[in-house]
Amino acid sequence: MSSRTQKKGFGATIWDYLTTVDHKKIAVLYLLGGTLFFVIAGFEALLMRIQLMYPENTFVSAGFFNELLTMHGTTMLFLAAMPLLFAFMNMIVPLQIGARDVAFPFLNSLGFWLFLFGGLFLHLSFFMGGAPDAGWTSYASLSLYSPGHGIDFYVLGLQVSGAGTLISGINFLVTIINMRAPGMTFMRMPLFTWTTFVTSSLILFGFPPLTAALILLLFDRMFGAQFFNHLMGGNTIIWEHLFWIFGHPEVYILILPAFGLFSEIIPTFSRKRLFGYSSMVFATILIGFLGFMVWAHHMFTVGLGPTANAIFAVATMAIAVPTGMKVFNWLLTVWGGSIKVTTPMLYALGFIPSFVAGGVTGIMQATAPLDYQLHDSYFIVAHFHYVIVGGIVLGILGSTHFYWPLFFNRMLNETLGKITFWVFFIGFHMTFFLQHFLGLMGMPRRVFTYMPNQGWDTFNFISTIGAFLMTAGVILLVINVIITTVKGEPAGNDPWEDGRTLEWAIPQPIPFYNFRQTPLVRGLDPYWIEKQDGNKEGMLYAEPLGDIHMPNNSIVPFVMTLGLFIASFGALYSPLGVADDSRVWAIPVLVIGLAITFGSMIYRSLKDDHGYYLTVAEIEEIEEQLYGKKGGNK
């Protein structure tokens, strides 16, 4: 077993990550995959901003602009923000609750590979006849009549990727309910674990409507069904309802983990307990509940009538209350604290006013008559990006600096981190603040060019300069990562010196079994409590040192997903469909892909895999290699 801690060759490392079921390595995979798609989505946005830099620009064509627009939104929400947040969930939540892994390690691996292959399939559309071009919402009237296979890539790619997200959501729910350490009651759970729990509940109820909508759209496009064709008795508006029943909770699926991450950063660098912990928990639950009550505020201009509009307007205003509670609790945590202005704290302090600005413009949209005027204008683009970038992206960037020592046992350079923050933060406000005024001046969103002398020229030019600054900020972060990887010193546990929760108590590098003994939790912020009591160990234990049960690695999740990836191409070009360019090889490819997937499932079902046990002697040998002393963290 001691070989587990030794350095391996390149091929062995690749095989290790292909087969791993360790939540920490899967977190690294999510971080890498999410970063890849984040860069792609950012590049797509930059191309759009270059096109809009000048009136009557011809940098890209109208058709390609629509593809960029669709893929930027789809990639950023489904394939960048969500996986990057899953990276933090995977790394942090099991450590915060004192667990050795998630409840279903095999499914955790399967969830990642489904996300990755779904995202890759979607992006292959650029090289195989054209990407989807009906907007990230793919409203049915546009998507039904979109030529080529772009929308089919959208439907199949999101189905595969969405299945991975749904699996991961269920996994985290079971993990948090069943695998908390002794003493870790629900009201002692860290805020990030709470937000992960509520987010996973939203995934459980939010993704099935999207799955149903995508299946209906698939049947409409491939088999000539008429679910959304009003000329044949269908209903186009049903797509909007199904999409937004998923789409609005999706905003909270993304923002709640960011709230949780900031709720860890702010108390750490204020060096005091999070203010109003109980109210923060109930606000999180209330946001999750109300998130399902407001979807039709995206549809005020559809013609649902004044009664429906009024109900959803009131519900939208109501959801601002628990969000406001959170903002005041963060401010009151900072108030009177002994503040250390580190890079993560800078992101947290920048997040609060930025997100509040996005929330205020959201409440403005809750007023249906005003929404009639501003709907489909650049005001909506500004509002949405103040929420997504001002909330989620700042959360991801700040947490990357905060939790980098946990992922890689290295500290990112603080000076370069602060420069990165200011470049990105100034660029963000330059890009999107003026877009509120572009919307008020009547500039519609989703237009690829505009006439000069309408008062839009200067604001669009400044917006594009801001986009270049945001790009520079991300490049600086990449440089920081490279420098740290090459030259960085080991960070050790609790590198910020004011860690409050269990993940900071574990010695670095973290062993693959996390805790040699299950920790005992005595209250909220357990690591802080132990430090205050003079316990240098940082943990009390609920059990004596004994054998540890661990799951075996498996290549089956990778193979299972590879089968679905292959089958998707068969479904895309199936001669059963109504597409003009049907291929005769499509059905065999579909059958082969599904055979690989179902064969893997049968193999998994019939194979008895009970994992293995680490003996006490093996644990002590591993820790002697890791920490250079017999017994390690006793």
XYZ file of C-alpha atoms in Angstrom:
634
model
C 0.000 0.000 0.000
C 2.920 2.340 0.544
C 3.326 2.545 -3.230
C 0.164 4.642 -3.268
C 2.096 7.601 -1.933
C 5.035 7.318 -4.317
C 5.415 9.407 -7.459
C 4.318 7.649 -10.628
C 5.186 8.003 -14.285
C 3.097 10.064 -16.698
C 1.163 7.079 -18.063
C 0.423 5.742 -14.592
C -0.798 9.186 -13.493
C -3.151 9.437 -16.502
C -4.512 5.951 -15.759
C -4.919 6.915 -12.093
C -7.100 9.927 -13.029
C -9.083 7.947 -15.645
C -10.015 5.340 -13.041
C -10.100 7.378 -9.815
C -13.093 7.463 -7.496
C -11.302 9.670 -4.916
C -13.377 12.839 -4.428
C -10.213 14.992 -4.225
C -8.888 13.840 -7.606
C -12.341 14.165 -9.151
C -12.372 17.727 -7.773
C -9.116 18.400 -9.650
C -10.645 16.907 -12.823
C -13.700 19.183 -12.455
C -11.360 22.140 -11.928
C -9.435 21.348 -15.125
C -12.533 20.575 -17.207
C -14.435 23.618 -15.966
C -11.424 25.867 -16.607
C -11.134 24.571 -20.187
C -14.753 25.462 -20.934
C -14.466 28.756 -19.009
C -11.619 29.816 -21.315
C -13.580 28.697 -24.405
C -16.704 30.598 -23.303
C -14.618 33.673 -22.502
C -13.003 33.559 -25.944
C -16.457 33.351 -27.548
C -17.552 36.408 -25.544
C -14.421 38.310 -26.578
C -15.123 37.636 -30.273
C -18.657 39.015 -29.810
C -17.381 42.132 -28.056
C -14.832 42.745 -30.859
C -17.683 42.515 -33.382
C -19.706 45.081 -31.373
C -16.747 47.415 -30.795
C -17.662 49.553 -33.808
C -20.956 50.140 -35.663
C -21.408 48.194 -38.926
C -18.400 46.001 -38.082
C -17.759 42.927 -40.257
C -15.391 41.009 -37.944
C -17.775 38.003 -37.844
C -20.875 37.158 -39.884
C -24.432 37.317 -38.524
C -24.758 33.521 -38.551
C -21.464 32.944 -36.735
C -22.379 35.651 -34.210
C -25.566 33.704 -33.385
C -23.478 30.559 -32.886
C -21.043 32.425 -30.606
C -23.936 33.905 -28.652
C -25.575 30.514 -28.125
C -22.396 28.653 -27.256
C -21.094 31.370 -24.916
C -24.209 31.277 -22.733
C -24.626 27.498 -22.860
C -20.946 26.820 -22.147
C -20.574 29.378 -19.374
C -23.633 28.189 -17.430
C -23.668 24.433 -18.029
C -20.019 23.593 -18.680
C -17.933 26.236 -16.857
C -19.646 27.734 -13.789
C -21.398 24.561 -12.632
C -18.387 22.196 -12.963
C -16.054 24.712 -11.300
C -18.476 24.900 -8.362
C -18.655 21.073 -8.365
C -14.858 21.097 -8.041
C -15.160 22.998 -4.746
C -18.090 20.844 -3.604
C -16.117 17.662 -4.261
C -12.979 18.874 -2.561
C -14.462 20.624 0.456
C -17.802 19.092 1.504
C -16.561 15.581 2.506
C -13.702 17.203 4.464
C -16.007 19.732 6.153
C -18.391 17.020 7.412
C -15.611 14.620 8.464
C -16.259 11.968 5.787
C -13.692 9.780 4.009
C -15.406 10.172 0.630
C -18.803 10.881 -0.912
C -21.591 8.344 -0.479
C -21.257 6.889 -3.993
C -17.664 7.242 -5.253
C -18.418 5.305 -8.455
C -21.296 7.629 -9.330
C -19.108 10.623 -8.521
C -16.673 9.505 -11.210
C -19.524 8.760 -13.632
C -20.966 12.251 -13.087
C -17.675 13.897 -14.068
C -17.183 11.865 -17.251
C -20.778 12.496 -18.340
C -20.235 16.251 -17.922
C -16.941 16.193 -19.828
C -18.081 14.047 -22.767
C -21.360 15.972 -23.062
C -19.425 19.246 -23.225
C -16.932 17.907 -25.770
C -19.767 16.569 -27.925
C -21.486 19.956 -27.885
C -18.301 21.772 -28.940
C -17.578 19.389 -31.800
C -20.561 21.073 -33.493
C -18.228 23.942 -34.506
C -16.280 21.480 -36.680
C -19.196 19.374 -37.918
C -21.486 21.683 -39.853
C -22.144 24.515 -37.419
C -22.873 25.132 -33.747
C -26.371 25.701 -32.271
C -27.628 29.190 -33.098
C -30.951 29.711 -31.301
C -29.644 31.335 -28.116
C -28.725 29.518 -24.903
C -32.455 29.199 -24.137
C -33.124 27.636 -27.590
C -36.735 28.830 -27.721
C -38.715 26.255 -29.675
C -39.826 28.405 -32.586
C -36.180 29.253 -33.348
C -34.685 25.853 -32.568
C -37.301 23.870 -34.534
C -36.422 25.589 -37.781
C -32.661 25.965 -37.261
C -31.002 24.280 -40.282
C -28.235 21.727 -39.930
C -27.410 19.722 -36.811
C -26.411 22.521 -34.430
C -29.529 22.237 -32.250
C -29.229 18.434 -32.286
C -25.734 18.789 -30.811
C -27.260 21.103 -28.184
C -29.999 18.621 -27.255
C -27.810 15.504 -27.092
C -24.822 17.258 -25.463
C -26.946 18.776 -22.703
C -28.754 15.464 -22.112
C -25.470 13.644 -21.507
C -23.955 16.474 -19.455
C -27.191 17.056 -17.504
C -27.349 13.387 -16.505
C -23.934 13.817 -14.873
C -25.130 16.885 -12.981
C -28.247 15.085 -11.742
C -26.181 12.110 -10.552
C -23.802 14.435 -8.699
C -26.683 16.293 -7.041
C -28.183 13.064 -5.690
C -24.736 11.958 -4.511
C -24.144 15.123 -2.472
C -27.614 14.936 -0.915
C -26.993 11.395 0.337
C -23.450 12.255 1.449
C -24.527 15.237 3.565
C -27.517 13.441 5.092
C -25.750 10.160 5.926
C -22.006 10.727 6.284
C -21.585 13.570 8.786
C -19.094 12.952 11.591
C -20.378 12.381 15.149
C -21.508 15.703 16.624
C -21.938 17.312 13.168
C -25.635 18.141 13.491
C -27.389 19.985 10.682
C -27.117 23.261 12.585
C -23.371 22.783 13.022
C -22.705 22.255 9.324
C -20.557 24.935 7.657
C -22.472 27.313 5.374
C -20.819 25.934 2.238
C -22.068 22.443 3.100
C -25.551 23.902 3.642
C -25.551 25.701 0.296
C -24.319 22.500 -1.394
C -27.198 20.618 0.250
C -29.842 23.096 -0.959
C -28.211 23.332 -4.399
C -28.321 19.542 -4.737
C -32.025 19.620 -3.863
C -32.584 22.209 -6.602
C -30.707 20.001 -9.082
C -32.898 17.049 -8.087
C -36.117 18.943 -8.890
C -34.830 21.382 -11.530
C -33.108 19.151 -14.063
C -35.979 16.720 -14.856
C -38.089 19.513 -16.508
C -35.092 20.378 -18.716
C -34.606 16.701 -19.542
C -38.276 16.401 -20.516
C -38.103 19.556 -22.666
C -34.972 18.342 -24.468
C -36.579 14.949 -25.183
C -39.642 16.652 -26.675
C -37.425 18.909 -28.799
C -35.389 15.877 -29.911
C -38.577 14.126 -31.063
C -39.769 17.273 -32.817
C -36.543 17.681 -34.772
C -35.603 14.079 -35.459
C -38.897 12.278 -35.832
C -41.279 15.008 -36.951
C -43.310 15.122 -33.746
C -45.248 18.355 -33.268
C -45.027 19.094 -29.535
C -43.982 22.706 -30.085
C -45.505 23.404 -33.523
C -48.661 25.468 -32.973
C -49.729 24.909 -36.602
C -50.107 21.186 -35.847
C -51.738 21.471 -32.436
C -48.558 21.896 -30.401
C -47.676 24.798 -28.110
C -44.477 26.817 -28.475
C -44.908 28.432 -25.055
C -44.696 25.040 -23.314
C -40.962 25.014 -24.151
C -40.547 28.338 -22.351
C -42.373 27.051 -19.272
C -40.354 23.812 -19.129
C -37.081 25.611 -19.774
C -37.599 28.320 -17.160
C -38.942 25.899 -14.528
C -35.404 24.586 -14.801
C -33.730 27.846 -15.851
C -34.549 30.026 -12.884
C -33.579 27.467 -10.219
C -30.416 27.046 -12.323
C -29.440 30.616 -11.383
C -29.690 29.610 -7.716
C -27.935 26.289 -8.391
C -25.009 28.490 -9.421
C -25.251 31.402 -6.984
C -25.958 29.475 -3.747
C -22.581 27.643 -3.729
C -20.924 31.011 -4.400
C -22.821 32.407 -1.379
C -21.530 29.458 0.638
C -17.940 30.006 -0.474
C -18.082 33.683 0.494
C -19.622 32.633 3.820
C -16.405 30.672 4.461
C -14.029 33.409 3.216
C -15.569 36.370 5.076
C -15.487 34.897 8.646
C -11.961 33.528 8.085
C -10.494 36.937 7.216
C -12.745 38.879 9.610
C -11.438 36.487 12.267
C -14.814 36.114 13.885
C -17.794 33.801 13.659
C -20.264 34.268 10.804
C -22.964 36.673 12.019
C -26.490 35.242 12.170
C -25.622 31.633 11.275
C -29.163 30.334 11.865
C -30.757 33.063 9.756
C -28.228 32.357 6.984
C -29.266 28.699 6.970
C -32.976 29.489 6.797
C -32.377 32.182 4.158
C -30.578 29.569 2.043
C -33.503 27.143 2.355
C -36.012 29.912 1.598
C -34.100 30.984 -1.525
C -34.132 27.373 -2.714
C -37.885 27.065 -2.100
C -38.837 30.411 -3.660
C -36.516 29.747 -6.615
C -39.194 27.436 -8.028
C -41.958 30.040 -7.620
C -40.669 32.740 -9.970
C -39.941 31.149 -13.373
C -42.615 33.047 -15.341
C -40.997 36.437 -14.619
C -38.914 35.516 -17.682
C -42.181 35.437 -19.632
C -43.944 38.711 -18.735
C -44.105 39.656 -22.433
C -45.604 36.315 -23.518
C -49.180 37.289 -22.682
C -49.998 35.178 -19.613
C -52.332 37.906 -18.380
C -52.268 40.359 -15.451
C -53.116 37.784 -12.764
C -50.232 35.440 -13.563
C -47.883 38.384 -14.060
C -48.856 39.848 -10.676
C -48.347 36.528 -8.849
C -44.881 36.009 -10.301
C -43.971 39.669 -9.745
C -44.786 39.373 -6.028
C -42.881 36.068 -5.740
C -39.851 37.671 -7.433
C -39.893 40.558 -4.974
C -40.244 38.106 -2.074
C -37.083 36.209 -3.003
C -35.102 39.427 -2.487
C -35.811 39.230 1.266
C -33.690 36.145 2.156
C -30.996 37.352 -0.259
C -30.944 40.723 1.547
C -30.653 38.888 4.879
C -27.492 37.240 3.616
C -25.976 40.535 2.467
C -26.578 42.174 5.864
C -25.162 39.157 7.694
C -21.961 39.328 5.606
C -21.662 43.057 6.319
C -22.225 42.488 10.041
C -19.594 39.715 10.017
C -17.075 42.202 8.623
C -18.280 44.911 11.032
C -16.069 44.862 14.120
C -13.873 42.098 12.740
C -10.084 42.082 12.768
C -9.908 42.138 8.974
C -7.041 40.759 6.899
C -7.342 42.064 3.333
C -6.044 39.035 1.432
C -6.831 38.250 -2.215
C -9.871 36.068 -1.334
C -11.171 38.816 0.992
C -10.781 41.396 -1.804
C -13.002 39.242 -4.024
C -15.531 38.948 -1.184
C -15.597 42.707 -0.563
C -15.923 43.359 -4.308
C -18.666 40.755 -4.619
C -21.092 42.363 -2.155
C -21.765 45.675 -3.992
C -21.489 44.027 -7.424
C -24.050 41.351 -6.626
C -26.358 43.830 -4.883
C -26.336 45.920 -8.088
C -27.364 42.816 -10.045
C -30.070 42.030 -7.494
C -31.512 45.550 -7.548
C -31.855 45.513 -11.358
C -33.487 42.096 -10.980
C -36.113 43.525 -8.654
C -36.687 46.258 -11.247
C -37.505 43.497 -13.753
C -40.044 42.065 -11.307
C -42.264 45.041 -12.157
C -44.057 43.689 -15.234
C -44.790 47.082 -16.891
C -41.106 48.053 -16.678
C -40.086 44.621 -17.922
C -42.253 45.204 -21.028
C -39.978 48.150 -21.847
C -36.631 46.593 -20.958
C -37.203 42.994 -22.065
C -34.750 41.797 -24.735
C -32.652 44.952 -24.401
C -29.052 45.278 -23.253
C -30.378 46.195 -19.795
C -31.149 42.484 -19.337
C -27.643 41.546 -20.505
C -26.172 43.936 -17.918
C -28.444 42.671 -15.115
C -27.714 39.011 -15.872
C -23.964 39.501 -16.011
C -23.915 41.496 -12.783
C -25.469 38.432 -11.141
C -23.389 35.800 -12.946
C -19.996 37.544 -13.093
C -20.475 39.805 -10.048
C -21.670 36.827 -8.011
C -20.578 33.469 -9.382
C -17.366 34.259 -11.289
C -16.000 36.480 -8.489
C -16.887 33.638 -6.101
C -15.018 31.089 -8.217
C -11.938 33.304 -8.637
C -11.824 34.269 -4.952
C -12.299 30.663 -3.834
C -9.597 29.490 -6.240
C -7.117 31.651 -4.300
C -8.639 30.632 -0.950
C -8.742 26.863 -1.509
C -5.718 26.440 -3.795
C -3.620 25.204 -0.814
C -6.247 22.514 -0.186
C -6.197 21.337 -3.816
C -2.441 21.441 -4.467
C -0.662 22.218 -1.171
C 0.613 25.485 -2.667
C -0.204 29.160 -2.022
C -0.887 31.376 -5.028
C 1.167 34.585 -5.081
C -0.714 37.227 -3.083
C 0.665 40.304 -4.877
C -0.116 38.907 -8.301
C -3.506 37.791 -6.954
C -4.405 41.328 -5.882
C -3.332 42.726 -9.261
C -5.480 40.052 -10.928
C -8.469 41.107 -8.823
C -8.225 44.799 -9.686
C -7.674 44.189 -13.411
C -10.592 41.772 -13.621
C -12.879 43.796 -11.323
C -12.358 47.088 -13.178
C -12.769 45.291 -16.509
C -16.017 43.685 -15.338
C -17.614 47.004 -14.376
C -16.320 48.701 -17.531
C -17.899 45.956 -19.629
C -21.331 45.669 -18.083
C -22.184 48.877 -16.193
C -22.624 50.936 -19.370
C -24.774 48.206 -20.889
C -27.591 49.251 -18.535
C -27.640 52.584 -20.365
C -27.371 50.923 -23.774
C -30.548 49.037 -22.855
C -32.298 52.189 -21.664
C -31.313 53.831 -24.966
C -33.002 51.001 -26.857
C -30.186 48.718 -27.981
C -31.651 45.210 -28.417
C -29.630 42.233 -27.225
C -28.537 39.479 -29.631
C -27.880 41.900 -32.508
C -24.594 41.387 -34.351
C -24.259 44.977 -35.587
C -25.868 48.413 -35.293
C -26.099 51.682 -37.180
C -23.807 54.576 -36.181
C -24.897 57.851 -34.534
C -27.551 56.361 -32.238
C -25.587 57.190 -29.096
C -24.414 53.574 -28.694
C -20.945 53.806 -30.241
C -18.890 55.044 -27.269
C -20.518 52.752 -24.701
C -19.975 49.684 -26.912
C -16.339 50.660 -27.437
C -15.754 51.025 -23.664
C -17.531 47.710 -23.034
C -15.135 45.944 -25.386
C -12.086 47.512 -23.704
C -13.471 46.198 -20.395
C -13.762 42.704 -21.913
C -10.075 42.830 -22.841
C -9.257 43.806 -19.232
C -11.233 40.808 -17.925
C -9.281 38.604 -20.324
C -6.020 40.101 -19.017
C -7.158 39.285 -15.464
C -7.725 35.625 -16.321
C -4.330 35.441 -18.093
C -2.675 36.874 -14.942
C -4.336 34.138 -12.871
C -2.991 31.485 -15.263
C 0.509 33.011 -14.952
C 0.114 32.920 -11.154
C -0.814 29.228 -11.295
C 2.190 28.395 -13.504
C 4.638 30.313 -11.268
C 3.216 28.661 -8.138
C 3.357 25.194 -9.675
C 7.005 25.627 -10.668
C 8.363 27.563 -7.681
C 5.786 27.236 -4.907
C 6.596 25.941 -1.434
C 4.319 23.424 0.361
C 1.574 25.334 2.144
C 0.831 22.899 4.984
C -2.467 22.781 6.830
C -4.206 26.025 7.837
C -2.006 28.238 5.611
C -4.263 31.292 6.174
C -3.754 30.767 9.957
C -7.390 31.499 10.741
C -9.149 28.412 9.323
C -12.344 27.596 11.177
C -13.634 24.325 9.720
C -12.355 20.746 9.535
C -10.833 20.903 6.041
C -8.045 23.152 7.388
C -7.197 20.781 10.238
C -6.072 17.892 8.007
C -2.276 17.682 7.510
C -0.965 18.320 3.976
C -0.719 16.555 1.627
C -4.136 15.105 2.413
C -4.001 11.274 2.433
C -6.423 9.524 0.077
C -8.482 8.331 3.075
C -8.811 11.936 4.459
C -9.064 11.191 8.195
C -7.080 8.427 9.907
C -9.803 8.491 12.596
C -13.316 9.870 12.348
C -13.329 13.347 13.949
C -15.612 14.354 16.810
C -17.376 17.695 16.343
C -18.076 19.790 19.466
C -19.757 22.809 17.869
C -19.934 25.208 14.959
C -16.456 25.951 13.509
C -14.893 22.813 15.075
C -11.279 23.558 14.096
C -11.532 27.055 15.616
C -12.918 25.582 18.850
C -10.019 23.119 19.144
C -7.444 25.847 18.455
C -9.007 28.089 21.106
C -8.812 25.194 23.588
C -5.100 24.761 22.876
C -5.469 21.462 20.997
C -2.478 21.576 18.623
C -3.874 18.565 16.777
C -6.909 20.604 15.712
C -9.216 17.605 16.025
C -10.734 15.302 18.583
C -11.509 11.755 17.502
C -14.686 9.724 17.873
C -12.961 6.340 17.487
C -9.604 4.621 18.074
C -7.269 4.073 15.129
C -8.460 1.042 13.177
C -8.714 -0.460 9.724
C -10.258 1.802 7.064
C -12.545 0.586 4.285
C -11.903 2.211 0.880
C -13.469 1.777 -2.590
C -11.538 0.378 -5.557
C -10.750 2.511 -8.592
C -12.728 1.689 -11.753
C -12.477 2.391 -15.484
C -16.173 1.491 -15.924
C -17.533 5.097 -15.544
C -15.214 6.277 -18.333
C -16.186 3.378 -20.641
C -19.883 3.782 -19.833
C -19.769 7.466 -20.809
C -17.637 6.775 -23.897
C -20.454 4.503 -25.105
C -23.006 7.315 -24.737
C -20.624 9.687 -26.545
C -20.389 7.278 -29.507
C -24.140 6.612 -29.470
C -24.841 10.352 -29.621
C -23.242 10.546 -33.084
C -25.463 7.699 -34.220
C -28.551 9.474 -32.895
C -27.415 12.738 -34.518
C -27.260 11.325 -38.046
C -29.899 8.621 -37.660
C -31.753 7.833 -40.941
C -34.862 7.376 -38.781
C -34.895 11.151 -38.454
C -36.016 13.799 -40.896
C -32.595 15.380 -41.553
C -31.539 15.613 -45.204
C -28.009 14.278 -44.718
C -28.827 10.964 -43.038
C -25.947 8.488 -43.007
C -26.326 4.726 -43.422
C -23.676 4.133 -40.756
C -25.630 6.015 -38.100
C -27.757 3.136 -36.783
C -24.773 0.754 -36.334
C -22.893 3.526 -34.488
C -25.931 4.138 -32.256
C -26.222 0.393 -31.500
C -22.486 -0.017 -30.815
C -22.445 2.982 -28.460
C -25.478 1.821 -26.507
C -24.036 -1.724 -26.378
C -20.850 -0.367 -24.774
C -22.876 1.620 -22.217
C -25.337 -1.153 -21.328
C -22.560 -3.751 -21.373
C -20.637 -1.618 -18.838
C -23.762 -1.310 -16.691
C -24.323 -5.077 -16.751
C -20.651 -5.701 -15.914
C -20.901 -3.291 -12.990
C -24.104 -4.949 -11.761
C -22.720 -8.502 -11.883
C -19.256 -7.767 -10.469
C -19.016 -7.923 -6.700
C -16.726 -5.030 -5.788
C -16.542 -4.641 -2.042
C -13.485 -2.409 -1.986
C -10.552 -3.116 0.322
C -9.331 -2.431 3.856
C -6.290 -0.416 4.900
C -4.728 -1.932 8.013
C -3.358 0.165 10.884
C 0.206 -0.782 9.891
C -0.391 0.384 6.311
C -1.892 3.675 7.532
C 1.147 4.361 9.715
C 3.527 3.454 6.879
C 1.694 5.842 4.506
C 1.764 8.695 7.021
C 5.449 8.132 7.750
C 6.133 8.589 4.025
C 3.833 11.622 3.744
C 4.840 13.506 6.883
C 8.235 12.030 7.738
C 7.260 10.803 11.171
C 5.826 7.583 12.484
C 2.087 7.807 12.973
C 1.692 11.205 11.283
C -1.251 13.135 12.663
C -1.971 11.106 15.813
